[in-house]
Structure formats: structure tokens, C-alpha cells
mmCIF file of C-alpha atoms in Angstrom:
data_model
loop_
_atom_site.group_PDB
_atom_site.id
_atom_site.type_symbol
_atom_site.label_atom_id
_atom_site.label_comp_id
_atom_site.label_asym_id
_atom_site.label_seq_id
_atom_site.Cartn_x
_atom_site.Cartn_y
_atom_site.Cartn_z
ATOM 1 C CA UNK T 881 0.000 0.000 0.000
ATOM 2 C CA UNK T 882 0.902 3.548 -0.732
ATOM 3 C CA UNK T 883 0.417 5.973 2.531
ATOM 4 C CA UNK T 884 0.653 9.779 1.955
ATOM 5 C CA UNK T 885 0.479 12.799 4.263
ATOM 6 C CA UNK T 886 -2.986 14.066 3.672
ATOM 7 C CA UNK T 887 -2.840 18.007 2.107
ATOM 8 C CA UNK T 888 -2.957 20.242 4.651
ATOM 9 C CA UNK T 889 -0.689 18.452 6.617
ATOM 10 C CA UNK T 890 2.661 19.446 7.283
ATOM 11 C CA UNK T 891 5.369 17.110 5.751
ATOM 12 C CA UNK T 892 8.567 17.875 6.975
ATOM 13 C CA UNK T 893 10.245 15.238 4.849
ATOM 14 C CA UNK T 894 9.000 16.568 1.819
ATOM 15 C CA UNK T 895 10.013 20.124 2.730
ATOM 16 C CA UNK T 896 13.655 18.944 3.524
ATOM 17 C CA UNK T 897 13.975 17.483 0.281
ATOM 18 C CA UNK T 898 12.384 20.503 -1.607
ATOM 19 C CA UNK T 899 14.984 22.673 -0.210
ATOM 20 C CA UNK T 900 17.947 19.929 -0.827
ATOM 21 C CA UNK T 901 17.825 19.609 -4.006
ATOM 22 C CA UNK T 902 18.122 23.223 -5.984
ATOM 23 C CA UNK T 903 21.495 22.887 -3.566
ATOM 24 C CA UNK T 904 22.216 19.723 -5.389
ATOM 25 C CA UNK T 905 21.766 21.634 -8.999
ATOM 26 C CA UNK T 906 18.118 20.080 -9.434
ATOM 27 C CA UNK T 907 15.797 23.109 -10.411
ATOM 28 C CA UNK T 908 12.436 23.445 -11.741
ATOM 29 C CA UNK T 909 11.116 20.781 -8.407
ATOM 30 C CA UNK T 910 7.593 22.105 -7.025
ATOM 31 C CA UNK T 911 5.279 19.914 -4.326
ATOM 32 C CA UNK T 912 7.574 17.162 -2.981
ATOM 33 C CA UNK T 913 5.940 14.733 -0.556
ATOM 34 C CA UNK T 914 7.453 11.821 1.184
ATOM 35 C CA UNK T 915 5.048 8.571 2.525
ATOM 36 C CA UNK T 916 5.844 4.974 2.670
ATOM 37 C CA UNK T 917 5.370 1.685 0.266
ATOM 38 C CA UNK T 918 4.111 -1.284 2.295
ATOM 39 C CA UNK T 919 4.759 -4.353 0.295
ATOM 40 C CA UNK T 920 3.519 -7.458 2.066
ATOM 41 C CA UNK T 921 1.773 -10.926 0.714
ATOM 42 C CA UNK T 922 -1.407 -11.732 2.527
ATOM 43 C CA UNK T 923 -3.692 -14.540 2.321
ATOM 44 C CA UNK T 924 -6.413 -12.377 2.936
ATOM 45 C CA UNK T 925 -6.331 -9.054 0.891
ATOM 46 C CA UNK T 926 -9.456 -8.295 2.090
ATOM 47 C CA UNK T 927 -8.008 -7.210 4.859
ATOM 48 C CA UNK T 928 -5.385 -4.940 4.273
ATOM 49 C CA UNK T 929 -7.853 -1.933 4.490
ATOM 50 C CA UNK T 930 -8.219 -2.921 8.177
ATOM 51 C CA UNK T 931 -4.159 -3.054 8.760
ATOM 52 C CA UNK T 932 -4.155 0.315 7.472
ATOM 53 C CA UNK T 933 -6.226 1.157 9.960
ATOM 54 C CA UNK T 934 -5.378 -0.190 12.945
ATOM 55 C CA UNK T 935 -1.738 -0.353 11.928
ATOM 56 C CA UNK T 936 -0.071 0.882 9.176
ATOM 57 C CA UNK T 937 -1.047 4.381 8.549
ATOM 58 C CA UNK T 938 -2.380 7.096 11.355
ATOM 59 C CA UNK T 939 -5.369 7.883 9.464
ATOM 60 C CA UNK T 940 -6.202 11.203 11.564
ATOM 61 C CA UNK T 941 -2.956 12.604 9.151
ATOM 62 C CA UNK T 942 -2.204 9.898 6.452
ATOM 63 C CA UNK T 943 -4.458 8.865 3.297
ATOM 64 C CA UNK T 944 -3.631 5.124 2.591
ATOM 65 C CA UNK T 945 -3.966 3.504 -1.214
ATOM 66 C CA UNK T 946 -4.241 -0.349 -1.243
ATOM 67 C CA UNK T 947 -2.825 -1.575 -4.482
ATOM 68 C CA UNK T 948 -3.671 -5.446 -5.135
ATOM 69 C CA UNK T 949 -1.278 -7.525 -7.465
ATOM 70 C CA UNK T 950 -1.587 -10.956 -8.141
ATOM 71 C CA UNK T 951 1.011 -12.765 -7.110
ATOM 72 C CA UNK T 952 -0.149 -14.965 -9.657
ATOM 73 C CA UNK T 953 0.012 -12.175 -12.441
ATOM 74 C CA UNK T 954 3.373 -11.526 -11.423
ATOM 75 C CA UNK C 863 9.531 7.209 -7.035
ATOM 76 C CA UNK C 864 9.213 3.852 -4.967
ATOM 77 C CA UNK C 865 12.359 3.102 -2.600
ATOM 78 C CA UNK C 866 12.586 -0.205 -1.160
ATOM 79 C CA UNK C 867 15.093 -1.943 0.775
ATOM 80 C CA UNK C 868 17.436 -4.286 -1.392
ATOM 81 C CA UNK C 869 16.959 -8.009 -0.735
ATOM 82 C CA UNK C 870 18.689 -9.055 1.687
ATOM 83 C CA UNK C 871 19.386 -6.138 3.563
ATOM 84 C CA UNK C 872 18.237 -6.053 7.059
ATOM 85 C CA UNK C 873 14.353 -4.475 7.109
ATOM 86 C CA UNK C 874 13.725 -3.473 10.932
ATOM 87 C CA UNK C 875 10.382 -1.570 9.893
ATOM 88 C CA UNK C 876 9.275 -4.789 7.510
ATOM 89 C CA UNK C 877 9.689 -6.837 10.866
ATOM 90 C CA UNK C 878 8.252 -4.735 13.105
ATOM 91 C CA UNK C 879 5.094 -5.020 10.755
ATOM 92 C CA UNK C 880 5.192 -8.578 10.369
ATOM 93 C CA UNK C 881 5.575 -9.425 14.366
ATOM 94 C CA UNK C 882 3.107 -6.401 14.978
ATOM 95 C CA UNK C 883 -0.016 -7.610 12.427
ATOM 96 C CA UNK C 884 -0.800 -11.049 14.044
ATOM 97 C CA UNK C 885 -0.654 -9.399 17.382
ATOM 98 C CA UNK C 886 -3.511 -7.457 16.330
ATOM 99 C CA UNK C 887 -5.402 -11.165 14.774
ATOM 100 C CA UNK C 888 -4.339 -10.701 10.958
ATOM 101 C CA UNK C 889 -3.119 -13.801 10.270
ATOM 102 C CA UNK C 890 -1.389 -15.007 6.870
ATOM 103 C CA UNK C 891 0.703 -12.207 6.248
ATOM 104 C CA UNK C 892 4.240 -12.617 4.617
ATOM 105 C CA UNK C 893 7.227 -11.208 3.439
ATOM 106 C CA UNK C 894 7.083 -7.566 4.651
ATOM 107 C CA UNK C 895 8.299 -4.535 3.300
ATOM 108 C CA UNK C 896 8.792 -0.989 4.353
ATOM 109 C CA UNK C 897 10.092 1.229 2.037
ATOM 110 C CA UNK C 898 9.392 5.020 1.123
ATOM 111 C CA UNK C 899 6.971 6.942 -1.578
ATOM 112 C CA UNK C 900 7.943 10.227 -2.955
ATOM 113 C CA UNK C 901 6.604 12.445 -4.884
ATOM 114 C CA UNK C 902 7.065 15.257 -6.743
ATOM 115 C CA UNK C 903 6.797 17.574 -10.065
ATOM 116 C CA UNK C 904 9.862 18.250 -11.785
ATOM 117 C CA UNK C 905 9.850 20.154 -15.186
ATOM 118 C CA UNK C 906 12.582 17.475 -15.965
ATOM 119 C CA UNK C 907 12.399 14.274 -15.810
ATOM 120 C CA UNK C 908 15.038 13.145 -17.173
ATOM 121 C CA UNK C 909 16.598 14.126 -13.364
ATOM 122 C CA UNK C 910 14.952 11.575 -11.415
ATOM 123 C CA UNK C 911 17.283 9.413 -11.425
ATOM 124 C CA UNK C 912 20.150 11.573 -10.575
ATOM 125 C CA UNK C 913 17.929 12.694 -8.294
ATOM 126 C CA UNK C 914 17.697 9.095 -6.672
ATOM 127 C CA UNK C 915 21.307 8.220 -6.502
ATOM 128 C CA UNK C 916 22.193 11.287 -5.132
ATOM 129 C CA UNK C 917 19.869 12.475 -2.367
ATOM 130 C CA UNK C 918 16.363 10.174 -2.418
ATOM 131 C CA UNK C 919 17.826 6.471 -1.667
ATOM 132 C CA UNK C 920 20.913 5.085 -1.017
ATOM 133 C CA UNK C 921 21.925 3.034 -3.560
ATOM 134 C CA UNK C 922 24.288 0.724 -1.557
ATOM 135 C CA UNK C 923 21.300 -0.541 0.132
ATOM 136 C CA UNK C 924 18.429 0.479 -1.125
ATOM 137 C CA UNK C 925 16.677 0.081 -4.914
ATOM 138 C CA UNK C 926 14.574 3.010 -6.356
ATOM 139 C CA UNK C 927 11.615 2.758 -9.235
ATOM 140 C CA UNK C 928 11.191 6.109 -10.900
ATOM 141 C CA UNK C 929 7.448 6.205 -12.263
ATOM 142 C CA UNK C 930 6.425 9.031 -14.483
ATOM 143 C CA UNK C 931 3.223 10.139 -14.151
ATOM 144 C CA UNK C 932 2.450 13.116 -17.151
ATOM 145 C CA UNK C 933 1.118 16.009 -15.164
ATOM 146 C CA UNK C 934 -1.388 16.218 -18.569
ATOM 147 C CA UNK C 935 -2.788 13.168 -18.323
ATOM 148 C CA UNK C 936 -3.776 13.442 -14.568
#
């Protein structure tokens, strides 16, 4: 799963990384935002909105995006 | 861009989250990954890579995805 800070909410990360890199000779970067990937395998993807919830993200300040793949697709 | 830690390479958060989510009762969960999610709008992307090896991961122990997303077709 992808987890974001939600807008509004201040992402310290992403601001330290917007002001590292023009000092690095990268220009022309606008709205950088640091979250986390969360790659597991579950028997049960139906519940990976639940882990989010109770686990993986803090959903008062973090939006989380379950991606499904197939391990059998893969 | 998607950061994740190589294989191999020790992946405290990953086992945090795999000790932490039967704990909680979800059961059948594998192979656990933490890694990190940024994003950002660049006017060139031809940079992101650069951008990767020499600020956003660390290449001796970490692997990094670049995903280009056109701002256009959003």
C-alpha cells in the first residue's frame, strides 16, 4: 500500500527534500511529498484496508492507497 | 519514485510489521516490506534518477523505481 500525508498536513520530509535539491543543482522541483510503500503478501487481501487502519497508517494525518497484485500475475 | 530496501538487507520496519499484524489477529501475512513513496513535479524528468542516486535512496542498500506520471494526463 501507498500511505501519503494528507494536504494540509505538514510534511517535513518533503520540505527537507524541496529545499535539498536546488542545492544539489536540481531546479524546476515544485510539491515534494514523502510517505511509505508497504509491500507485504497476505492470504487475505481483504483485509489490508483494516491493517491500514489499525496499523499501518495514522489515518487522523495519512491517506492510505491499497494496491492489489496478483502474485499470480506476477 | 518507490524506494525499497534491497533483498537481503536487514528491514527493521518490515519486521516490526510482520511481528506487529498477528498481534492485532491478521493472520497469513508474509514477506514484509517498508520502504518510502515520494513524490514530486519536476519540469525534468530526465533528473529523477540523478535525483535518486544522489539524495532520495541510497543506492548501496536500497533500490529506487522512478514512475512518471504526465502532469497532462492526470
Amino acid at each position: 500500500m501507498l500511505i501519503r500525508p494528507k494536504a494540509g498536513i505538514l510534511d517535513p520530509q518533503g520540505e527537507a527534500v524541496q529545499r535539498a535539491l536546488p542545492a544539489l543543482g536540481f531546479d524546476g522541483v515544485r510539491d515534494v511529498h514523502v510517505g511509505r510503500l508497504i509491500e507485504l503478501d497476505v492470504d487475505d487481501p481483504g483485509q489490508l484496508e483494516a491493517m491500514c487502519e489499525k496499523l499501518l497508517a495514522n489515518p487522523l494525518i495519512e491517506d492510505y492507497e491499497v494496491v492489489v497484485q496478483d502474485a499470480t500475475t506476477e
